[in-house]
CSV table of C-alpha atoms in Angstrom, one decimal:
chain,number,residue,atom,x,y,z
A,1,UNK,CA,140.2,66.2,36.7
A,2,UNK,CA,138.0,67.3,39.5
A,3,UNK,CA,140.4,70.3,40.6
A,4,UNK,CA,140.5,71.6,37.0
A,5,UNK,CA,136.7,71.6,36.8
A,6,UNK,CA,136.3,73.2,40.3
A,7,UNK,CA,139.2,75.8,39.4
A,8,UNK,CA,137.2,78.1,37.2
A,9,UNK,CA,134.8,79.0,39.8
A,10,UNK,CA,137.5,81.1,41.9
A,11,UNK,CA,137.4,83.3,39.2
A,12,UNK,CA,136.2,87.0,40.1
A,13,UNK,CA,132.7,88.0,38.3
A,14,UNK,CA,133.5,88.9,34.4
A,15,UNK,CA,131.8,89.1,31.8
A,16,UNK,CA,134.9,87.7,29.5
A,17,UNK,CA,137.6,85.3,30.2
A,18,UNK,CA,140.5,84.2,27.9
A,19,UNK,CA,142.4,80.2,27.4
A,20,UNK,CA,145.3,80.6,25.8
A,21,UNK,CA,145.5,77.6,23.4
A,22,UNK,CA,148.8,75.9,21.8
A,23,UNK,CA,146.8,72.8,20.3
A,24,UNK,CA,149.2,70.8,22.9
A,25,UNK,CA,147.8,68.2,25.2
A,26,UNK,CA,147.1,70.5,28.5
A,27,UNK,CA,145.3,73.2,26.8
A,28,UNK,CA,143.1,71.3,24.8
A,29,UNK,CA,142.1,69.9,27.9
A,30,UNK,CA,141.7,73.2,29.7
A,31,UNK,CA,139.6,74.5,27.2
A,32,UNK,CA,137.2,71.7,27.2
A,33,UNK,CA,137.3,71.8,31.0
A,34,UNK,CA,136.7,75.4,31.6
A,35,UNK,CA,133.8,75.4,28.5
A,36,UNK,CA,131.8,72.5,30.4
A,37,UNK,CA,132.6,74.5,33.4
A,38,UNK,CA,130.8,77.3,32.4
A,39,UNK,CA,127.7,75.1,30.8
A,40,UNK,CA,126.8,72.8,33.9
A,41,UNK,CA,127.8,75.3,36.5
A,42,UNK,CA,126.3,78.2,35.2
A,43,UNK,CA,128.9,80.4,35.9
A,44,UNK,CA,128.6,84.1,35.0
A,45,UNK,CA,130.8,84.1,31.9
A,46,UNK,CA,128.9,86.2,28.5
A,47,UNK,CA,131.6,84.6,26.7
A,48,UNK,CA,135.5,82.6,26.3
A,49,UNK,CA,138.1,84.4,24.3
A,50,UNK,CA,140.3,81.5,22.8
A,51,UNK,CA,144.0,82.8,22.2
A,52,UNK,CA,146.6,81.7,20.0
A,53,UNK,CA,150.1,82.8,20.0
A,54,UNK,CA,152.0,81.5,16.3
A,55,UNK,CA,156.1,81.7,17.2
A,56,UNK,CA,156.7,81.2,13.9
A,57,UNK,CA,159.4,79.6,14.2
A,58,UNK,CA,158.9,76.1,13.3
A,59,UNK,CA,157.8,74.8,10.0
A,60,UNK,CA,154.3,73.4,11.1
A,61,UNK,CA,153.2,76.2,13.1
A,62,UNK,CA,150.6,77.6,10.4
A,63,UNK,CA,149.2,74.2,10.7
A,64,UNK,CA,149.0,74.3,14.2
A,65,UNK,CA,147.0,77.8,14.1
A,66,UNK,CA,144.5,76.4,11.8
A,67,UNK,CA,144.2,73.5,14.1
A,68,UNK,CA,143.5,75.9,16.9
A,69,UNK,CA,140.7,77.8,15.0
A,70,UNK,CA,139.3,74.5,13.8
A,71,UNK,CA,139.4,73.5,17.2
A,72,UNK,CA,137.3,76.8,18.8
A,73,UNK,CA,135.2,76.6,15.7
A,74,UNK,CA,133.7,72.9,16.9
A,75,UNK,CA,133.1,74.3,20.1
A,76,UNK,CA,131.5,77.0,18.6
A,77,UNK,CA,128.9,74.2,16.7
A,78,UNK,CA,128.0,73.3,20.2
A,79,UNK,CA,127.0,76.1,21.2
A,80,UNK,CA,129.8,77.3,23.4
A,81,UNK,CA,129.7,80.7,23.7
A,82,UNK,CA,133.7,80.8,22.4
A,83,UNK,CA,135.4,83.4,20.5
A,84,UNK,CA,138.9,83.0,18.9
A,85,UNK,CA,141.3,85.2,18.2
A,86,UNK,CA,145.6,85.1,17.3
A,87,UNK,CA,148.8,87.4,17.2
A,88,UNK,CA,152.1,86.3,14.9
A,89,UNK,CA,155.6,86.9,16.8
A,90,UNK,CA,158.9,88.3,15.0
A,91,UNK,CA,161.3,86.6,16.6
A,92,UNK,CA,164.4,87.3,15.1
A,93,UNK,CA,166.5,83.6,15.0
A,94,UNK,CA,169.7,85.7,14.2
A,95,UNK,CA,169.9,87.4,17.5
A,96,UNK,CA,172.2,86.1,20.3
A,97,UNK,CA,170.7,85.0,23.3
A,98,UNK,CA,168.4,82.2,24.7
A,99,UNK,CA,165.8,82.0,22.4
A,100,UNK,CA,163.4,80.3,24.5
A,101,UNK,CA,163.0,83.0,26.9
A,102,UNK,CA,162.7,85.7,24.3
A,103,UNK,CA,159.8,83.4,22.8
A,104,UNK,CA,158.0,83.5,26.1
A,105,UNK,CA,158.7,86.7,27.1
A,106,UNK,CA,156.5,87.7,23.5
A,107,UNK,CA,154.3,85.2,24.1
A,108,UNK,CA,153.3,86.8,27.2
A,109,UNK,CA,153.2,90.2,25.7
A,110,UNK,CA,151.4,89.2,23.1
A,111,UNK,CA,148.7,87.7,25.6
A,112,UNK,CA,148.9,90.9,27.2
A,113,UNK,CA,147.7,92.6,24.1
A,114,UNK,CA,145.2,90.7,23.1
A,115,UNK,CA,143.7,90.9,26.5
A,116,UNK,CA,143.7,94.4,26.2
A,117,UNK,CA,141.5,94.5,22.7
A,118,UNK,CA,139.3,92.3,23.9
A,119,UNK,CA,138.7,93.8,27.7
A,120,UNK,CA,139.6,90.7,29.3
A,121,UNK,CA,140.6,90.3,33.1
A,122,UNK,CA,141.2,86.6,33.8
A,123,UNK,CA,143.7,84.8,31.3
A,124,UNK,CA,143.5,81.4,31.8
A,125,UNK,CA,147.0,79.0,31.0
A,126,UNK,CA,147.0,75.6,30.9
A,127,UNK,CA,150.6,75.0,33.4
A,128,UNK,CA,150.4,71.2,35.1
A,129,UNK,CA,152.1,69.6,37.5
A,130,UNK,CA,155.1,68.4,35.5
A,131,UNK,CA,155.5,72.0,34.3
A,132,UNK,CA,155.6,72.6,37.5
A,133,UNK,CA,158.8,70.5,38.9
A,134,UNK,CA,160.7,71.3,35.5
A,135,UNK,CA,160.4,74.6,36.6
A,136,UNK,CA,161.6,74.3,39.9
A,137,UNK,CA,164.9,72.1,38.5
A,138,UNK,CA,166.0,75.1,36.0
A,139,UNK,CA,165.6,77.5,39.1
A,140,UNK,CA,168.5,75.0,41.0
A,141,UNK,CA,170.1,74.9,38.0
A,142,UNK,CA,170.5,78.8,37.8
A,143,UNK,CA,170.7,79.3,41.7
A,144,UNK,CA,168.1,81.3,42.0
A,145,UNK,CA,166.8,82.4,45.3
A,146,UNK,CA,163.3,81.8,47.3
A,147,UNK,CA,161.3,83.7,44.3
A,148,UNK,CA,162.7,81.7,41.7
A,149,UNK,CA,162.4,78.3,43.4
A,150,UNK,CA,158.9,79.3,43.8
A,151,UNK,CA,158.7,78.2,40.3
A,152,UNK,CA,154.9,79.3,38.9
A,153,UNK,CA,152.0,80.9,41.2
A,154,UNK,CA,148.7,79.8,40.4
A,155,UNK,CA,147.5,83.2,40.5
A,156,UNK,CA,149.4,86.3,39.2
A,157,UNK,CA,148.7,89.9,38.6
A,158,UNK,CA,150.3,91.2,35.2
A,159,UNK,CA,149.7,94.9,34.2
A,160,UNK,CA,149.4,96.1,30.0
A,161,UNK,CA,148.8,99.7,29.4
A,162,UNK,CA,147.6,100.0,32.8
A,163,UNK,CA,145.1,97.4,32.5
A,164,UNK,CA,145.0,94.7,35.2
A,165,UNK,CA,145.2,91.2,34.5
A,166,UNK,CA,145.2,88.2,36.6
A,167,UNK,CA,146.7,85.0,35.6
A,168,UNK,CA,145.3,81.8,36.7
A,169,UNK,CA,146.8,78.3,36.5
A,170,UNK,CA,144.4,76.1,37.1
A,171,UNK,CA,146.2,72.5,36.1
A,172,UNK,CA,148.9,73.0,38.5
A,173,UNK,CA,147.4,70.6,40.7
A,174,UNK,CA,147.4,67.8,38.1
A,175,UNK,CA,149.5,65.6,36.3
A,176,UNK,CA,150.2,65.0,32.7
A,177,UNK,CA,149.1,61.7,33.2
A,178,UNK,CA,146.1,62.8,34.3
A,179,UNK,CA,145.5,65.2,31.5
A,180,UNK,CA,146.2,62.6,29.0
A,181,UNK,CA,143.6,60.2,31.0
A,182,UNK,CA,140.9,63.3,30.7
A,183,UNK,CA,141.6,63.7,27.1
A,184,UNK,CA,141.3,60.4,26.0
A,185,UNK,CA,138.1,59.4,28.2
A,186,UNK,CA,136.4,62.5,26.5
A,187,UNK,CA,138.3,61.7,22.7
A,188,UNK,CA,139.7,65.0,22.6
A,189,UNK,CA,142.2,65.5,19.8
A,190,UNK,CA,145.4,67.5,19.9
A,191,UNK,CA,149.1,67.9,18.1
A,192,UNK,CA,152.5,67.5,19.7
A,193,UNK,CA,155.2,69.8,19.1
A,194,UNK,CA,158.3,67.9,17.8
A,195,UNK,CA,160.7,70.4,19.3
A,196,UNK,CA,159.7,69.0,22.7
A,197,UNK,CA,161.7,66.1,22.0
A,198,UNK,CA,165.0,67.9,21.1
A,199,UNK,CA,167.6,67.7,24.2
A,200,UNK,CA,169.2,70.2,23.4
A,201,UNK,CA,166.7,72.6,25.3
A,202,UNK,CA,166.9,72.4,28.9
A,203,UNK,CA,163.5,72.2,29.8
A,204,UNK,CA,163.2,69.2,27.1
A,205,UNK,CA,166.5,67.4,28.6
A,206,UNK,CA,165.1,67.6,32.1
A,207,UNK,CA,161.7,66.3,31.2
A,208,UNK,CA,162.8,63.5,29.2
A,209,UNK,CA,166.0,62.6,31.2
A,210,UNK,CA,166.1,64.0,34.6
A,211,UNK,CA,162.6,63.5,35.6
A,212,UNK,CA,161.9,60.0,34.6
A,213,UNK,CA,165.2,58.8,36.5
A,214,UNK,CA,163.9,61.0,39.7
A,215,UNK,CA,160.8,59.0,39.7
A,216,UNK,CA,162.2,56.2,39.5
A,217,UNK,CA,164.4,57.0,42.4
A,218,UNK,CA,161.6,58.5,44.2
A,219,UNK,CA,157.9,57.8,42.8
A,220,UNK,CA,156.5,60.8,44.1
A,221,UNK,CA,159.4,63.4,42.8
A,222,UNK,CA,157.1,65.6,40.4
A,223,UNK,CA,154.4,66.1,43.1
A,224,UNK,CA,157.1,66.4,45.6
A,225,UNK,CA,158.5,69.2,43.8
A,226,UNK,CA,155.7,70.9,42.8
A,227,UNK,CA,154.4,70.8,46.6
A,228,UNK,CA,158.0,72.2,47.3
A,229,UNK,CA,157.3,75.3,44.4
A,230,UNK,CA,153.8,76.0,46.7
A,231,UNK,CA,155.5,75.7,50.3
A,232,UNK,CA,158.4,78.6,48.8
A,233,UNK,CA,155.7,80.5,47.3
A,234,UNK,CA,154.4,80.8,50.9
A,235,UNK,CA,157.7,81.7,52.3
A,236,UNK,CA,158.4,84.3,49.1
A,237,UNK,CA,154.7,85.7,50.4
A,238,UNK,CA,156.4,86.4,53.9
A,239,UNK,CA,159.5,88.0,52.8
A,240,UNK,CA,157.2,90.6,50.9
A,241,UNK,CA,155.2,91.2,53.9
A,242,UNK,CA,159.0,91.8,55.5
A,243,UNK,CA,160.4,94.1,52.2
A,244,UNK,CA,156.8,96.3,53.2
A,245,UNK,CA,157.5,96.6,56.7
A,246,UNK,CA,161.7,96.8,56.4
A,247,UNK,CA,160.7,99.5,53.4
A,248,UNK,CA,158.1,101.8,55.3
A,249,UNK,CA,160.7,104.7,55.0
A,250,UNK,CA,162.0,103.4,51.9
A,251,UNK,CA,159.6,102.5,49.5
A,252,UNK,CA,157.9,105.6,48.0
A,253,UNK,CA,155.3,105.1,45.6
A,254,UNK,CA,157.4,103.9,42.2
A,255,UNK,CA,160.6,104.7,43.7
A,256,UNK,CA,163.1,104.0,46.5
A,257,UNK,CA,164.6,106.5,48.8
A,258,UNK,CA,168.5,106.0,49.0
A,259,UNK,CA,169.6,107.2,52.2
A,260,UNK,CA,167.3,105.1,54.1
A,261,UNK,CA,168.2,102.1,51.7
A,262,UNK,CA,172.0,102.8,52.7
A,263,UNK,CA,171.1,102.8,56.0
A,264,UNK,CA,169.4,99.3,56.2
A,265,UNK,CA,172.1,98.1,53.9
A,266,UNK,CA,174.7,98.6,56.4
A,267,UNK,CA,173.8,96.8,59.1
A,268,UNK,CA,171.2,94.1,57.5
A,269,UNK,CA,172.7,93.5,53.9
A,270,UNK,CA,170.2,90.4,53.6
A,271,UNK,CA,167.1,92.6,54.2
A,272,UNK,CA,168.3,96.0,51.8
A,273,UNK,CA,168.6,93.2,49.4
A,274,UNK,CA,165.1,91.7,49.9
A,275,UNK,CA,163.6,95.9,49.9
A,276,UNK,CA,165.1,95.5,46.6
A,277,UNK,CA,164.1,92.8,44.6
A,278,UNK,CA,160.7,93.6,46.1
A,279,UNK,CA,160.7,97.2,44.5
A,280,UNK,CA,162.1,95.2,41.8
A,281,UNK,CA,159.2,92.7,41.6
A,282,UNK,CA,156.8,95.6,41.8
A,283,UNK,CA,157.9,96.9,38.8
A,284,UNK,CA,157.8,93.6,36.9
A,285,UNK,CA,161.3,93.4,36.7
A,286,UNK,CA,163.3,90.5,36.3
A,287,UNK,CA,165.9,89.9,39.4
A,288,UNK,CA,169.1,90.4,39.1
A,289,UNK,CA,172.3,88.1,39.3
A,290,UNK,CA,174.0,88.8,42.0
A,291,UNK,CA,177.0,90.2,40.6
A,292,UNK,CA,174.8,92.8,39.3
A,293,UNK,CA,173.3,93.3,43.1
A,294,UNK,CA,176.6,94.0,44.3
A,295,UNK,CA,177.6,96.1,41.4
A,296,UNK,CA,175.1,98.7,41.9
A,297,UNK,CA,175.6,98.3,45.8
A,298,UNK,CA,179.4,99.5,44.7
A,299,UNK,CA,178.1,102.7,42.6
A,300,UNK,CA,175.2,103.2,45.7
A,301,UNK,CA,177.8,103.6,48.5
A,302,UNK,CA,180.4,106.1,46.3
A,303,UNK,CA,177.5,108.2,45.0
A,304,UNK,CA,177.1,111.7,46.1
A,305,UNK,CA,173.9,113.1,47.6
A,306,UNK,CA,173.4,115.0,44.0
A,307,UNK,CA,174.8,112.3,42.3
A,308,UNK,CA,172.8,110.7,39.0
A,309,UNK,CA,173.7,106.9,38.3
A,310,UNK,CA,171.7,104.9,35.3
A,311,UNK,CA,171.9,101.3,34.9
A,312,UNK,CA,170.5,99.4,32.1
A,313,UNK,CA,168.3,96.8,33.3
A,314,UNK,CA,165.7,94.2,31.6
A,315,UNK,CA,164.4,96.8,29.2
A,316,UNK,CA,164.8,99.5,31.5
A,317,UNK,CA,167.1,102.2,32.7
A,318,UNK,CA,167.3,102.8,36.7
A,319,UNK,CA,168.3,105.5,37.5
A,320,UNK,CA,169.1,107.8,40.6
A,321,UNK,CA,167.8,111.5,40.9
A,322,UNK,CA,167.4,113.6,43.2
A,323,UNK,CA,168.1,110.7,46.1
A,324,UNK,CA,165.9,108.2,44.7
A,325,UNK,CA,165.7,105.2,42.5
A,326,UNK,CA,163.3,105.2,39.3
A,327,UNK,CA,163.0,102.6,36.8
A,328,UNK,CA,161.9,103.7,33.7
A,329,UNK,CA,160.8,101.8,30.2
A,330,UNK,CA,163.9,102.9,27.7
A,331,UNK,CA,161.6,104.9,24.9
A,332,UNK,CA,158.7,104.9,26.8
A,333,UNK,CA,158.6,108.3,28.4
A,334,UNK,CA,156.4,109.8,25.8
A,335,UNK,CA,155.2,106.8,23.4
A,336,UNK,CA,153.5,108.0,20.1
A,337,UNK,CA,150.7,109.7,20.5
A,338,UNK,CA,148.4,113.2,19.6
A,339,UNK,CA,147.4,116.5,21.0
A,340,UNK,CA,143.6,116.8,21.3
A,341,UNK,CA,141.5,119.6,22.0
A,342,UNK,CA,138.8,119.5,25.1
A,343,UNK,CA,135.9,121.5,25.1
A,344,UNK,CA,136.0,124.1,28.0
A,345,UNK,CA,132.2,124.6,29.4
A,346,UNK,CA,131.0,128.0,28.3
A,347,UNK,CA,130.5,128.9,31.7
A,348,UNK,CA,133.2,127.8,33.4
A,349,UNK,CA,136.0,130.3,34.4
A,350,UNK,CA,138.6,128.2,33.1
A,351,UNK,CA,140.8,129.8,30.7
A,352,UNK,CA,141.2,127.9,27.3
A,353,UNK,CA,142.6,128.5,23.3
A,354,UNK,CA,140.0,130.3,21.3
A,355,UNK,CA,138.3,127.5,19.5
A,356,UNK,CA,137.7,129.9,16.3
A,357,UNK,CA,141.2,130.6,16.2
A,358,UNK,CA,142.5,126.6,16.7
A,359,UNK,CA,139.8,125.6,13.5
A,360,UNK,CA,141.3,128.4,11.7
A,361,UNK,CA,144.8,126.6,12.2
A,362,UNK,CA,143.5,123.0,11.9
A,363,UNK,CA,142.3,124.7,8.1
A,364,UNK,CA,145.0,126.1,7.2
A,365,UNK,CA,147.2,123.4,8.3
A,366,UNK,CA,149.6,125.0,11.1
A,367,UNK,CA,149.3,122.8,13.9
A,368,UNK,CA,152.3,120.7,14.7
A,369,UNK,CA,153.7,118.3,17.0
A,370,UNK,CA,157.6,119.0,17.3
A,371,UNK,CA,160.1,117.3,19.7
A,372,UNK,CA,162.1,119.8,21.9
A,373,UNK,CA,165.5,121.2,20.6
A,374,UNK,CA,166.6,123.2,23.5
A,375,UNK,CA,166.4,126.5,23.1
A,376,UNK,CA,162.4,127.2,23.7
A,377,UNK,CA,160.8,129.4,25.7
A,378,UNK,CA,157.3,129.5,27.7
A,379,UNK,CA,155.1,131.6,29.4
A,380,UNK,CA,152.6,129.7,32.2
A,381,UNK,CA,151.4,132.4,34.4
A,382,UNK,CA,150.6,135.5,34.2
A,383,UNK,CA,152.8,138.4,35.1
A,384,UNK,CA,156.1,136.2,34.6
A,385,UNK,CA,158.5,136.2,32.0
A,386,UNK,CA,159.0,133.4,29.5
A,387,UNK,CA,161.7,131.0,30.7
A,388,UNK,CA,163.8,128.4,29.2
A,389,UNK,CA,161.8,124.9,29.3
A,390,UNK,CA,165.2,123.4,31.2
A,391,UNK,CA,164.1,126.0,33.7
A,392,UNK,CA,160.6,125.1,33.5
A,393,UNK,CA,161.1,121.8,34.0
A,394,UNK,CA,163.3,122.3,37.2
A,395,UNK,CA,161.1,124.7,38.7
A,396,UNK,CA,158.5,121.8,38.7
A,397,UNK,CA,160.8,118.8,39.5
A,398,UNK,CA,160.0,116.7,36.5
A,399,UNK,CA,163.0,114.1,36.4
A,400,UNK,CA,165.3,114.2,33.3
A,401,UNK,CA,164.0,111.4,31.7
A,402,UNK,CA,160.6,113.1,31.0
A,403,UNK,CA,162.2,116.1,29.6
A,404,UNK,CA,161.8,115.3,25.8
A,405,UNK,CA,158.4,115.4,25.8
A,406,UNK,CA,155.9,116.8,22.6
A,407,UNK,CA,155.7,120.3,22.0
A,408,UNK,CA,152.5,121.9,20.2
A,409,UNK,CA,152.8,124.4,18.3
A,410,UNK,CA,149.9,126.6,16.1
A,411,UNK,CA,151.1,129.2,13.6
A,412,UNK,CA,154.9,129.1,14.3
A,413,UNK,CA,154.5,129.7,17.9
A,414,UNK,CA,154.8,127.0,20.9
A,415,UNK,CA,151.3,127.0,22.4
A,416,UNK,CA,151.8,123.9,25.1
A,417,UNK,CA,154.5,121.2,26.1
A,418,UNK,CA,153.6,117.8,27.2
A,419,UNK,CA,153.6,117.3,31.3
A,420,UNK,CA,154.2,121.3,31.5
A,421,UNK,CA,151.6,123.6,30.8
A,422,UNK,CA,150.1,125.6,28.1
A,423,UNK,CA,150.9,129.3,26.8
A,424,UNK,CA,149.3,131.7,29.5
A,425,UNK,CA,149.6,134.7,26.7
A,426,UNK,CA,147.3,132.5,24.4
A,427,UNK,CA,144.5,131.6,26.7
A,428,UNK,CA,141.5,133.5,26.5
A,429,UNK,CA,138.3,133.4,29.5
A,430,UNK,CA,135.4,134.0,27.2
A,431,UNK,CA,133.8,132.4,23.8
A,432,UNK,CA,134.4,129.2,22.8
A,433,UNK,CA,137.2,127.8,23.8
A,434,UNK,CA,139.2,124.5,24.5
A,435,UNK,CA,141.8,122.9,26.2
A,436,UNK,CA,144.9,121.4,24.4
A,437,UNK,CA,146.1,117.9,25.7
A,438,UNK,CA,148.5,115.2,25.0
A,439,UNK,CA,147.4,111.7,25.2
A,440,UNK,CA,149.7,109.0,24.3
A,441,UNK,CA,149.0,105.8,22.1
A,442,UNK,CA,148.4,103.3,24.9
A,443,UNK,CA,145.4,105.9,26.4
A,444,UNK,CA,143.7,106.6,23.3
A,445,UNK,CA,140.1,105.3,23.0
A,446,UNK,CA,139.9,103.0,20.2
């Protein structure tokens, strides 16, 4: 176990770091590994966020968070400095599709989350070697491409609510065998899921069946594989650095520019395609098959220079406007969230509401937050006339899909839209005043 005890140190400073704990074999042993880590080696760490994802969707899996808890508690006794904390899934059994991936796709989100609440920025899972080469056998067995036969990196950036978090695998370099070695030479104690040894799973029927006839074939197939996972992680790293420099004209911020894309699709389809799952990639989207690719190639080449296209895409819509592709977050323009008042410095120029006459409406009760109907009108500068928001909003090139954004309204009359500007007629430069502004759940201060 000498690359899991050495792993931790790579970590960036932080005061916090997170192990996400199942109560299997490998992350009972990463947990013990990375909390001696941090006694003998004296790393900088104030403190080890233990998290616990419950699926809910076996029988024992109440058992296995209070295992879990009981487990962080003992280290707890010892004077770890370990903290433990757990989110339930709803995964809905009823729902068509491949349950397994919808159970890790909220198992990461969930992770996500609780990184988030608890300021973390290294998340710590407990993926080994065998994990490793099972991966890299579903990937043939889909066909997936360089990325996907890449299997798992050992170090991954993943983004919640514009937090940054980075994902480190330290076990990848070792072997079940070894972990069950570790645990037993140090008498740890953990439980084993009995759904690991239904077949019927793909992962489970390759681990039980496929990999044990591969060693036997070949006694080094599991590292082999996982070696093979690292070497097309390297070569996935060099077709990124080619997307970049293929995409210099292309890639623009968040979106992609069509006409240049069209233009490098016509004479080097291979390398349009690569621009694209990068962009795709950088937007944490899953890739596509590639009868989807050459769908959307199809709609790409008949679309007009003012055409709009949307395709629905792993959660998202991707759309064309306006000569470029955007992918947005369905329902996630304008997420719930509240209008809040800033204080304008008495001596500052800047025009603001009257803050006497915004407490006289928070008294009496006639500030709201409506959604746009269609027919409003607004003011923002002076010596203009009101205009229609659909005006409004392409006089300042904001794309459709942030159109339906909050209005705020005091007394009956519509003082500010979200992403558009506030009232001009209702600002006042002297006295107290204040600035009205939206802020959305995910950037409120808790």
């Amino acid at each position: 176990m000498a690359n899991s005890r050495k792993s931790p140190q790579s970590l960036k400073p932080a005061k916090r770091i997170a192990v996400a704990l199942s109560g299997g074999l490998d992350s009972v042993v990463l947990l013990d590994t990375v909390c001696k880590a941090q006694v003998f080696q004296s790393q900088n760490i104030e403190q080890i966020c233990v998290f616990h994802i419950h699926h809910g969707l076996q029988k024992p899996a109440d058992e296995w968070l209070e295992f879990c808890e009981k487990l962080t508690a003992q280290y707890q006794k010892k004077k770890y400095p370990v903290a433990f904390d757990f989110r339930l899934l709803h995964l809905d059994q009823s729902v068509d599709g491949n349950i397994e991936a919808r159970a890790r796709a909220g198992r990461y989100e969930a992770l996500a989350d609780l990184c988030v609440e608890h300021h973390i920025e290294d998340l710590l899972l407990a993926h080994h070697q065998n994990d490793q080469a099972e991966t890299v056998l579903l990937q043939l067995l889909r066909g997936a491409g360089v990325a996907g036969l890449a299997a798992m990196p050992s170090e991954r950036m993943m983004t919640a609510n514009e937090n940054r978090i980075t994902i480190w695998r330290p076990l990848l370099g070792e072997s079940r065998e070894a972990l069950e070695a570790y645990a037993k030479a140090n008498r740890l104690k953990w439980i084993e899921d009995p759904s690991n040894q239904q077949t019927r799973y793909r992962r489970n029927a390759i681990r039980k069946d496929i990999l044990p006839r591969l060693g036997k074939i070949q006694p080094e197939a599991i590292a082999n594989l996982a070696r093979s996972a690292q070497l097309l992680g390297d070569a996935q790293g060099l077709l990124d650095r080619l997307a970049q420099t293929d995409g210099k004209t292309i890639l623009n911020q968040d979106h992609l520019k069509l006409q240049p894309l069209l233009a490098l699709q016509k004479h080097d389809l291979a390398a349009a395609n690569n621009v694209l799952r990068y962009w795709l990639k950088q937007q944490s989207l899953a890739m596509p098959s590639q009868e989807r690719l050459q769908s959307w190639w199809s709609d790409l080449q008949t679309a007009s220079s003012n055409a709009r296209l949307k395709w629905l895409h792993d959660d998202h819509e991707i759309t064309l406007w306006r000569g470029q592709l955007s992918a947005i977050k369905m329902q996630a323009q304008y997420n719930a969230g509240q209008w809040i008042f800033k204080p304008v410095p008495a001596r500052s120029k800047t025009l603001g509401l009257s803050l006497e006459w915004v407490n006289q409406a928070k008294t009496a009760e006639t500030i709201e937050e409506r959604q746009r109907l269609g027919a409003e009108r607004l003011q923002l500068k002076p010596r203009t006339p009101r205009k229609t928001l659909k005006n409004l909003f392409q006089e300042s090139a904001v794309p459709p899909w942030q159109r339906q954004a909050p209005l705020l309204f005091i007394d009956g009359q519509l003082i500010a839209v979200a992403g558009l500007g506030v009232s001009f007629p209702h600002l006042v430069g002297s006295g107290k005043r204040v600035w009205p502004e939206w802020q959305p759940l995910n950037s409120l201060k808790t």
